[in-house]
Amino acid sequence: MVRVISQETYDEAVNENIEVFSMSPEEAIQETVKQFESQGVDLSNVIKDLIITQDHDLILTYLEQLRTAMTKKHYERIPQILDKLTIELDKDIARRVYAGKQGCYGVLLNIMKNCEYDTLILRSTLKTITSLMTGNPDLLDDKGVSIQMEILDKQRDKLVLQCLLRWIRECCIKHEANRQNIFNAHIFKRLKKILTRDDATASEVRDACSVLRALVLDDDIRHEYGKAHEHATVIARGALDVLTGLLSKFKNEKAVMGDIMITLASLIVRNEFCQDVTDAGGLKFVLDVIINYPDSEKLNWQALKLLKALAGNDNVKSQIVMAGSAPLIVSVISRFKKSESIVSAGLACISALTLRSSSNAGVFYDCGSVSIIIDAMKSYPKSINVLKQAAWTIRNMSVRNKMECHEFIGYGVEDILKSALTMHGPKLENDIKAALRDLGLKVELKERWTGKGAKLNSEADKQPVYE
């Protein structure tokens, strides 16, 4: 459990060092930070130099100015004050936490509620509340969700909607309760209206896609079980055809294509969804992207992520390889071998396509993937992700292709795998040992359970289980 303290406790400790030990403010801050960190206290939510900068006075001053402007209806002053407040909030999480404790969230909601038709004020307020809640999403409540939906329903200003969608996305990151509350407020049908509008701009589509992806995250460690799969299923059933159609509409805009592809990849969580996207032309489009944009690292990474997602369906998996994807994937890894993210995504793609498919594995053997996989492991000996994906790929390509797998051995894969095992130990132990086993190489397996229970009656029951 991480230990935290309040701003007040920290300030008292600094003042005590100044008064009792006659330290200068700078020395007191340094000593206080050292003391708390030695005790395992997380100070990320504390403004460490507050006693010197007096930034809390600025934040309090701006909040008071906003309250006064609202009371006296001096609305013309609000955007300028909000800009200054945003600058302070963007400095660090500690200032955002402090501002939240001083009622900043309620002040900003009040401005949005009372100035809902003033687009200039609304845009400024949305930017400020996004800054306030970046890394600090706990502030969102039912009133905030209600205001979000009202703005989505009433506003047509594209800049306002852009700012709003960015705020909503920030509320969803690492906060499962917010995701569920926003999803239950029927945001999906509102986002779908944006995506299906004939005049939807590239920026609107990208921001809407970013919210869709945020709604299917599973990144809140405070919740053991989230609803990412349920959200993805609902969204996929209602939007896969729309998103696939948008690929063609924005085929000349790389940023939009990439966002749509990565969004589709996050939504394909069921077997039938892979087939739906493929039938709608998604597979052909992705392969065309790899062919037509050979120099775009990000776009190729996004295309590989979508290919891997589509490979979740065994029929589609065969279609992907039959469509000529294998040499394209190997080529992408080779071209961008200096990009760890591309190499990792490419290996994951090969692993998914060769899982339970000896014929697909044979195709990858034929197009020179073995040397590419070996080179990747040599190039990234410290990367857990690359080594893990490589181990899985080797397993899937070897387990049903015993003759071809000797090619890996010829390239010295045994020494590379054992070196990775020595360097990373338990983090990769199961993956690397499984790869060595399926290659037919010598490997020491641990007895996970020896079967010494009292209820075992036969010798067969007592056989050890290995991993």
Coordinates of C-alpha atoms in Angstrom, one line a residue:
M1 CA 0.0 0.0 0.0
V2 CA 1.4 3.4 -1.0
R3 CA 1.6 5.9 1.8
V4 CA 0.5 9.5 1.1
I5 CA 0.2 12.6 3.2
S6 CA -1.7 15.8 2.8
Q7 CA -0.4 19.2 1.7
E8 CA -1.0 20.5 5.2
T9 CA 1.1 17.8 6.8
Y10 CA 4.0 18.4 4.4
D11 CA 3.9 22.2 4.9
E12 CA 3.9 21.7 8.7
A13 CA 7.0 19.6 8.4
V14 CA 8.8 22.2 6.3
N15 CA 7.9 25.0 8.7
E16 CA 9.1 22.9 11.6
N17 CA 12.5 22.4 10.0
I18 CA 12.7 26.2 9.4
E19 CA 11.6 27.2 12.9
V20 CA 13.2 24.5 15.0
F21 CA 16.4 23.9 13.1
S22 CA 16.9 27.4 11.6
M23 CA 17.0 26.1 8.1
S24 CA 16.6 28.2 5.0
P25 CA 13.3 27.4 3.1
E26 CA 15.3 25.6 0.4
E27 CA 17.2 23.5 2.9
A28 CA 13.9 22.8 4.8
I29 CA 12.2 21.6 1.6
Q30 CA 15.2 19.3 0.7
E31 CA 15.3 17.8 4.2
T32 CA 11.6 17.3 4.4
V33 CA 11.4 15.5 1.1
K34 CA 14.3 13.3 2.1
Q35 CA 12.6 12.5 5.4
F36 CA 9.3 11.5 3.9
E37 CA 10.8 9.5 1.0
S38 CA 13.0 7.5 3.4
Q39 CA 9.7 6.5 5.1
G40 CA 8.2 5.3 1.8
V41 CA 5.8 8.3 1.5
D42 CA 4.6 9.1 -2.1
L43 CA 4.9 12.9 -2.4
S44 CA 3.6 13.2 -6.0
N45 CA 0.3 14.8 -4.7
V46 CA 2.2 17.4 -2.7
I47 CA 3.5 20.8 -4.0
K48 CA 7.0 20.6 -2.6
D49 CA 8.1 24.2 -3.2
L50 CA 4.8 25.8 -2.1
I51 CA 6.4 27.8 0.7
I52 CA 8.7 29.5 -1.8
T53 CA 6.5 29.9 -4.8
Q54 CA 3.2 30.5 -3.0
D55 CA 1.4 29.0 -6.0
H56 CA -1.5 28.1 -3.7
D57 CA -2.1 31.8 -3.4
L58 CA -2.4 32.1 -7.2
I59 CA -4.8 29.1 -7.4
L60 CA -6.9 30.5 -4.6
T61 CA -6.8 34.0 -6.2
Y62 CA -8.0 32.7 -9.5
L63 CA -10.8 30.6 -8.0
E64 CA -12.0 33.6 -6.0
Q65 CA -11.8 35.8 -9.1
L66 CA -14.0 33.2 -11.0
R67 CA -16.5 33.1 -8.2
T68 CA -16.7 36.9 -8.1
A69 CA -17.1 37.1 -11.9
M70 CA -19.9 34.6 -11.8
T71 CA -21.7 36.4 -8.9
K72 CA -21.4 39.8 -10.6
K73 CA -22.0 38.4 -14.1
H74 CA -18.7 39.8 -15.4
Y75 CA -18.5 37.0 -17.9
E76 CA -16.0 38.8 -20.2
R77 CA -13.2 38.3 -17.6
I78 CA -13.7 34.6 -17.2
P79 CA -11.7 33.2 -20.2
Q80 CA -8.6 35.2 -19.2
I81 CA -8.7 34.0 -15.6
L82 CA -9.3 30.4 -16.8
D83 CA -6.2 30.6 -19.0
K84 CA -4.0 31.7 -16.1
L85 CA -5.5 28.9 -13.9
T86 CA -4.9 26.3 -16.6
I87 CA -1.2 27.3 -16.7
E88 CA -0.9 26.6 -12.9
L89 CA -2.8 23.3 -13.2
D90 CA -0.6 22.1 -16.0
K91 CA 2.5 22.3 -13.8
D92 CA 2.0 19.1 -11.9
I93 CA -0.4 16.7 -10.3
A94 CA 0.1 18.2 -6.9
R95 CA -1.4 21.5 -8.0
R96 CA -4.3 19.8 -9.6
V97 CA -5.0 17.8 -6.4
Y98 CA -4.7 21.0 -4.3
A99 CA -7.1 22.9 -6.6
G100 CA -9.6 20.1 -6.4
K101 CA -9.6 20.3 -2.7
Q102 CA -10.2 24.0 -2.9
G103 CA -13.4 23.5 -4.9
C104 CA -12.1 24.1 -8.4
Y105 CA -14.2 21.3 -9.9
G106 CA -17.5 22.8 -8.5
V107 CA -16.5 26.3 -9.8
L108 CA -15.9 25.0 -13.3
L109 CA -19.1 23.0 -13.4
N110 CA -21.0 26.1 -12.3
I111 CA -19.5 28.2 -15.1
M112 CA -20.4 25.5 -17.7
K113 CA -23.9 25.3 -16.4
N114 CA -24.5 29.0 -16.5
C115 CA -22.7 29.8 -19.7
E116 CA -23.7 26.8 -21.8
Y117 CA -24.4 28.9 -24.9
D118 CA -21.3 31.1 -24.7
T119 CA -18.9 29.0 -26.8
L120 CA -15.8 31.0 -25.9
I121 CA -16.3 30.6 -22.2
L122 CA -17.4 26.9 -22.6
R123 CA -14.2 26.1 -24.6
S124 CA -12.0 27.7 -22.0
T125 CA -13.8 26.0 -19.1
L126 CA -13.5 22.6 -20.8
K127 CA -9.8 23.0 -21.3
T128 CA -9.3 24.0 -17.7
I129 CA -11.4 21.2 -16.3
T130 CA -9.4 18.7 -18.5
S131 CA -6.2 20.1 -17.1
L132 CA -7.7 19.8 -13.6
M133 CA -8.6 16.1 -14.1
T134 CA -5.6 14.9 -16.0
G135 CA -4.3 12.1 -13.7
N136 CA -7.0 13.2 -11.2
P137 CA -10.3 11.7 -12.4
D138 CA -11.8 11.0 -9.0
L139 CA -13.5 14.4 -9.1
L140 CA -16.1 13.4 -11.6
D141 CA -19.6 13.0 -10.1
D142 CA -23.1 12.5 -11.5
K143 CA -23.6 16.2 -12.0
G144 CA -20.4 16.3 -14.2
V145 CA -21.6 13.3 -16.3
S146 CA -25.0 15.0 -16.7
I147 CA -23.3 18.2 -18.0
Q148 CA -21.2 16.2 -20.4
M149 CA -24.2 14.6 -21.9
E150 CA -26.1 18.0 -22.1
I151 CA -23.3 19.6 -24.0
L152 CA -23.1 16.7 -26.4
D153 CA -26.8 17.0 -27.0
K154 CA -27.0 20.8 -27.4
Q155 CA -23.7 22.0 -28.8
R156 CA -22.8 22.0 -32.5
D157 CA -19.6 24.1 -32.2
K158 CA -16.8 21.8 -33.3
L159 CA -14.2 23.2 -31.0
V160 CA -16.4 22.9 -28.0
L161 CA -17.2 19.3 -28.9
Q162 CA -13.5 18.6 -29.4
C163 CA -12.7 20.0 -25.9
L164 CA -15.6 18.1 -24.4
L165 CA -14.5 14.8 -25.9
R166 CA -11.0 15.3 -24.6
W167 CA -12.3 15.9 -21.1
I168 CA -14.5 12.8 -21.2
R169 CA -11.6 10.7 -22.4
E170 CA -9.5 12.0 -19.5
C171 CA -12.2 11.1 -17.0
C172 CA -12.1 7.5 -18.3
I173 CA -8.4 6.8 -18.0
K174 CA -7.6 4.6 -15.0
H175 CA -11.1 5.1 -13.5
E176 CA -13.5 2.2 -14.0
A177 CA -16.4 3.8 -12.1
N178 CA -16.2 6.9 -14.3
R179 CA -16.2 4.7 -17.4
Q180 CA -19.3 2.8 -16.3
N181 CA -21.1 6.0 -15.3
I182 CA -20.4 7.7 -18.6
F183 CA -21.2 4.5 -20.6
N184 CA -24.5 4.1 -18.7
A185 CA -25.4 7.7 -19.5
H186 CA -25.7 6.5 -23.2
I187 CA -22.7 8.2 -24.5
F188 CA -22.3 5.6 -27.3
K189 CA -25.4 6.7 -29.2
R190 CA -24.2 10.3 -29.0
L191 CA -20.7 9.4 -30.3
K192 CA -22.3 7.3 -33.1
K193 CA -24.2 10.4 -34.2
I194 CA -21.0 12.2 -34.6
L195 CA -19.4 9.4 -36.5
T196 CA -22.3 9.0 -38.9
R197 CA -22.7 12.7 -39.8
D198 CA -21.9 13.4 -43.4
D199 CA -20.0 16.5 -42.4
A200 CA -18.0 14.9 -39.6
T201 CA -14.5 16.3 -39.7
A202 CA -11.3 14.4 -39.3
S203 CA -10.7 15.9 -35.8
E204 CA -14.2 14.9 -34.7
V205 CA -13.8 11.4 -35.8
R206 CA -10.4 11.1 -34.1
D207 CA -11.7 12.5 -30.8
A208 CA -14.8 10.3 -30.9
C209 CA -12.6 7.3 -31.5
S210 CA -10.3 8.2 -28.6
V211 CA -13.3 8.2 -26.3
L212 CA -14.5 4.8 -27.6
R213 CA -11.0 3.4 -26.9
A214 CA -11.1 4.9 -23.4
L215 CA -14.4 3.3 -22.6
V216 CA -13.0 -0.2 -23.2
L217 CA -9.8 0.2 -21.1
D218 CA -9.1 -2.1 -18.2
D219 CA -6.5 -0.1 -16.4
D220 CA -7.9 0.7 -13.0
I221 CA -6.1 -1.4 -10.4
R222 CA -8.6 -0.5 -7.8
H223 CA -11.2 -2.7 -9.5
E224 CA -10.6 -6.4 -9.8
Y225 CA -13.2 -6.8 -12.5
G226 CA -14.2 -4.1 -15.0
K227 CA -16.7 -4.0 -17.8
A228 CA -14.3 -3.4 -20.7
H229 CA -15.5 -6.6 -22.5
E230 CA -19.2 -5.7 -22.1
H231 CA -18.6 -2.1 -23.3
A232 CA -16.6 -3.3 -26.3
T233 CA -19.3 -5.8 -27.3
V234 CA -22.0 -3.2 -27.2
I235 CA -19.9 -0.6 -29.2
A236 CA -18.7 -3.2 -31.7
R237 CA -22.3 -4.4 -32.5
G238 CA -23.3 -0.9 -33.1
A239 CA -20.3 0.7 -34.8
L240 CA -18.0 -1.8 -36.5
D241 CA -19.7 -1.2 -39.9
V242 CA -19.6 2.5 -39.3
L243 CA -15.9 2.5 -38.5
T244 CA -14.9 0.2 -41.3
G245 CA -16.8 2.5 -43.7
L246 CA -14.9 5.5 -42.4
L247 CA -11.7 3.9 -43.3
S248 CA -12.5 4.4 -47.0
K249 CA -13.9 7.9 -46.4
F250 CA -10.6 9.0 -44.8
K251 CA -8.3 6.9 -46.9
N252 CA -6.0 9.8 -47.7
E253 CA -5.6 11.0 -44.1
K254 CA -3.1 8.9 -42.3
A255 CA -3.9 10.2 -38.7
V256 CA -7.6 9.4 -39.0
M257 CA -7.0 6.0 -40.6
G258 CA -4.6 5.1 -37.9
D259 CA -7.0 6.1 -35.1
I260 CA -9.8 4.1 -36.7
M261 CA -7.7 1.0 -37.1
I262 CA -6.5 1.0 -33.5
T263 CA -10.1 1.6 -32.4
L264 CA -11.3 -1.4 -34.4
A265 CA -8.5 -3.5 -32.8
S266 CA -9.7 -2.5 -29.3
L267 CA -13.3 -3.4 -30.1
I268 CA -12.8 -6.8 -31.8
V269 CA -13.3 -8.9 -28.6
R270 CA -15.5 -11.7 -30.0
N271 CA -15.0 -14.3 -32.8
E272 CA -17.8 -13.0 -35.0
F273 CA -16.5 -9.4 -34.9
C274 CA -13.3 -10.4 -36.7
Q275 CA -15.4 -11.9 -39.5
D276 CA -17.7 -8.8 -39.6
V277 CA -14.7 -6.4 -40.1
T278 CA -13.2 -8.7 -42.7
D279 CA -16.4 -9.1 -44.6
A280 CA -16.8 -5.3 -44.6
G281 CA -13.5 -4.9 -46.4
G282 CA -11.4 -4.2 -43.3
L283 CA -8.7 -6.8 -44.1
K284 CA -8.1 -5.6 -47.6
F285 CA -7.9 -2.1 -46.4
V286 CA -5.3 -2.9 -43.7
L287 CA -3.1 -4.8 -46.2
D288 CA -3.4 -1.9 -48.6
V289 CA -2.2 0.5 -45.9
I290 CA 0.9 -1.6 -45.3
I291 CA 1.6 -1.5 -49.1
N292 CA 0.8 2.1 -49.7
Y293 CA 2.5 3.6 -46.6
P294 CA 5.8 1.7 -46.3
D295 CA 7.6 4.6 -44.5
S296 CA 5.0 5.4 -41.9
E297 CA 6.0 3.8 -38.6
K298 CA 2.9 4.7 -36.7
L299 CA 0.5 3.7 -39.4
N300 CA 2.2 0.3 -39.9
W301 CA 2.2 -0.3 -36.1
Q302 CA -1.6 0.4 -36.0
A303 CA -2.1 -1.9 -39.0
L304 CA -0.2 -4.7 -37.3
K305 CA -2.3 -4.3 -34.1
L306 CA -5.5 -4.6 -36.2
L307 CA -4.2 -7.7 -38.1
K308 CA -3.4 -9.4 -34.8
A309 CA -7.0 -8.6 -33.5
L310 CA -8.5 -10.0 -36.7
A311 CA -6.5 -13.2 -36.2
G312 CA -8.7 -14.1 -33.2
N313 CA -11.0 -15.9 -35.6
D314 CA -9.5 -19.1 -37.1
N315 CA -11.2 -18.6 -40.5
V316 CA -10.1 -15.0 -40.7
K317 CA -6.6 -16.1 -39.7
S318 CA -6.4 -18.3 -42.8
Q319 CA -7.8 -15.5 -45.0
I320 CA -5.2 -13.1 -43.7
V321 CA -2.3 -15.4 -44.7
M322 CA -3.9 -16.4 -48.0
A323 CA -4.3 -12.7 -48.8
G324 CA -0.5 -12.4 -48.8
S325 CA 0.1 -10.9 -45.4
A326 CA 3.1 -13.0 -44.3
P327 CA 5.8 -11.4 -46.5
L328 CA 4.3 -8.0 -45.8
I329 CA 4.5 -8.5 -42.0
V330 CA 8.1 -9.8 -42.3
S331 CA 8.9 -6.8 -44.4
V332 CA 7.5 -4.3 -41.9
I333 CA 9.5 -5.8 -39.1
S334 CA 12.7 -5.7 -41.2
R335 CA 12.1 -2.1 -42.4
F336 CA 11.4 -0.8 -38.8
K337 CA 13.8 -3.1 -36.9
K338 CA 15.0 -0.1 -34.9
S339 CA 11.5 0.4 -33.6
E340 CA 10.8 -1.7 -30.5
S341 CA 7.0 -1.1 -30.8
I342 CA 6.9 -2.3 -34.4
V343 CA 9.1 -5.3 -33.8
S344 CA 6.9 -6.3 -30.8
A345 CA 3.7 -5.8 -32.7
G346 CA 5.0 -7.7 -35.7
L347 CA 6.0 -10.7 -33.6
A348 CA 2.7 -10.7 -31.8
C349 CA 1.0 -10.7 -35.2
I350 CA 3.0 -13.7 -36.4
S351 CA 2.3 -15.5 -33.1
A352 CA -1.4 -14.9 -33.5
L353 CA -1.5 -16.0 -37.1
T354 CA 0.5 -19.2 -36.5
L355 CA -1.4 -20.3 -33.4
R356 CA -2.9 -23.8 -34.0
S357 CA -2.1 -23.5 -37.7
S358 CA 0.8 -25.5 -39.2
S359 CA 0.0 -24.3 -42.7
N360 CA 0.3 -20.6 -41.7
A361 CA 3.5 -21.4 -39.8
G362 CA 4.8 -23.0 -43.0
V363 CA 4.1 -19.9 -45.0
F364 CA 6.1 -17.8 -42.5
Y365 CA 9.0 -20.2 -42.6
D366 CA 9.0 -19.9 -46.4
C367 CA 9.1 -16.1 -46.3
G368 CA 12.2 -15.8 -44.1
S369 CA 10.6 -15.0 -40.8
V370 CA 13.0 -17.2 -38.8
S371 CA 16.0 -14.9 -39.3
I372 CA 13.9 -11.8 -38.6
I373 CA 12.7 -13.3 -35.3
I374 CA 16.3 -14.3 -34.3
D375 CA 17.6 -10.8 -35.2
A376 CA 14.8 -9.2 -33.1
M377 CA 15.8 -11.2 -30.0
K378 CA 19.4 -10.2 -30.5
S379 CA 18.6 -6.5 -31.0
Y380 CA 16.4 -6.3 -27.9
P381 CA 17.9 -8.5 -25.3
K382 CA 16.6 -6.3 -22.5
S383 CA 13.0 -6.0 -23.8
I384 CA 10.7 -8.3 -21.9
N385 CA 7.9 -7.7 -24.4
V386 CA 9.9 -8.4 -27.5
L387 CA 11.4 -11.6 -26.0
K388 CA 8.1 -12.8 -24.8
Q389 CA 6.4 -12.3 -28.2
A390 CA 9.4 -14.0 -29.8
A391 CA 9.1 -17.0 -27.5
W392 CA 5.4 -17.3 -28.2
T393 CA 6.0 -17.1 -32.0
I394 CA 8.7 -19.7 -31.8
R395 CA 6.4 -22.0 -29.9
N396 CA 3.5 -21.6 -32.3
M397 CA 5.7 -22.1 -35.4
S398 CA 7.5 -25.2 -33.9
V399 CA 4.9 -27.2 -32.1
R400 CA 3.2 -28.5 -35.3
N401 CA 6.1 -28.1 -37.7
K402 CA 8.8 -30.3 -36.2
M403 CA 10.9 -30.5 -39.4
E404 CA 10.9 -26.8 -40.2
C405 CA 11.7 -25.8 -36.6
H406 CA 15.3 -27.0 -37.0
E407 CA 15.8 -23.8 -38.9
F408 CA 15.5 -21.9 -35.6
I409 CA 18.1 -24.3 -34.0
G410 CA 20.5 -23.7 -37.0
Y411 CA 20.4 -19.9 -36.2
G412 CA 21.5 -20.5 -32.6
V413 CA 18.1 -19.9 -31.0
E414 CA 19.0 -22.2 -28.0
D415 CA 21.8 -19.9 -26.8
I416 CA 19.7 -16.8 -27.3
L417 CA 16.7 -18.2 -25.3
K418 CA 18.9 -19.4 -22.5
S419 CA 20.7 -16.1 -22.4
A420 CA 17.3 -14.3 -22.1
L421 CA 16.3 -16.8 -19.3
T422 CA 19.5 -16.0 -17.4
M423 CA 19.0 -12.2 -17.8
H424 CA 15.3 -12.0 -17.0
G425 CA 14.6 -15.1 -14.8
P426 CA 11.0 -15.6 -13.6
K427 CA 9.6 -12.9 -15.8
L428 CA 10.2 -15.0 -18.9
E429 CA 10.8 -18.4 -17.4
N430 CA 7.6 -20.1 -18.5
D431 CA 7.6 -18.6 -22.0
I432 CA 11.2 -19.5 -22.8
K433 CA 11.1 -23.0 -21.3
A434 CA 8.0 -23.7 -23.3
A435 CA 9.7 -22.5 -26.5
L436 CA 12.7 -24.7 -25.8
R437 CA 10.5 -27.7 -25.1
D438 CA 8.5 -27.3 -28.3
L439 CA 11.8 -27.0 -30.2
G440 CA 12.8 -30.4 -28.8
L441 CA 15.7 -28.9 -26.9
K442 CA 16.8 -29.8 -23.4
V443 CA 15.1 -27.9 -20.7
E444 CA 14.8 -28.3 -16.9
L445 CA 11.2 -28.2 -15.9
K446 CA 10.0 -27.6 -12.3
E447 CA 7.6 -29.8 -10.5
R448 CA 4.7 -27.5 -9.7
W449 CA 2.8 -30.2 -7.8
T450 CA 3.9 -33.6 -6.7
G451 CA 0.5 -35.1 -6.0
K452 CA 1.1 -36.0 -2.3
G453 CA -2.5 -35.4 -1.3
A454 CA -4.2 -37.9 1.0
K455 CA -6.9 -38.8 -1.4
L456 CA -4.6 -40.2 -4.1
N457 CA -5.1 -43.9 -4.6
S458 CA -3.2 -45.0 -7.7
E459 CA 0.3 -44.7 -9.0
A460 CA -1.0 -42.8 -12.0
D461 CA -2.5 -40.2 -9.7
K462 CA 0.9 -39.6 -8.2
Q463 CA 2.7 -38.6 -11.4
P464 CA 4.2 -35.2 -11.1
V465 CA 2.9 -32.3 -13.2
Y466 CA 5.5 -30.2 -15.1
E467 CA 5.4 -26.8 -16.6

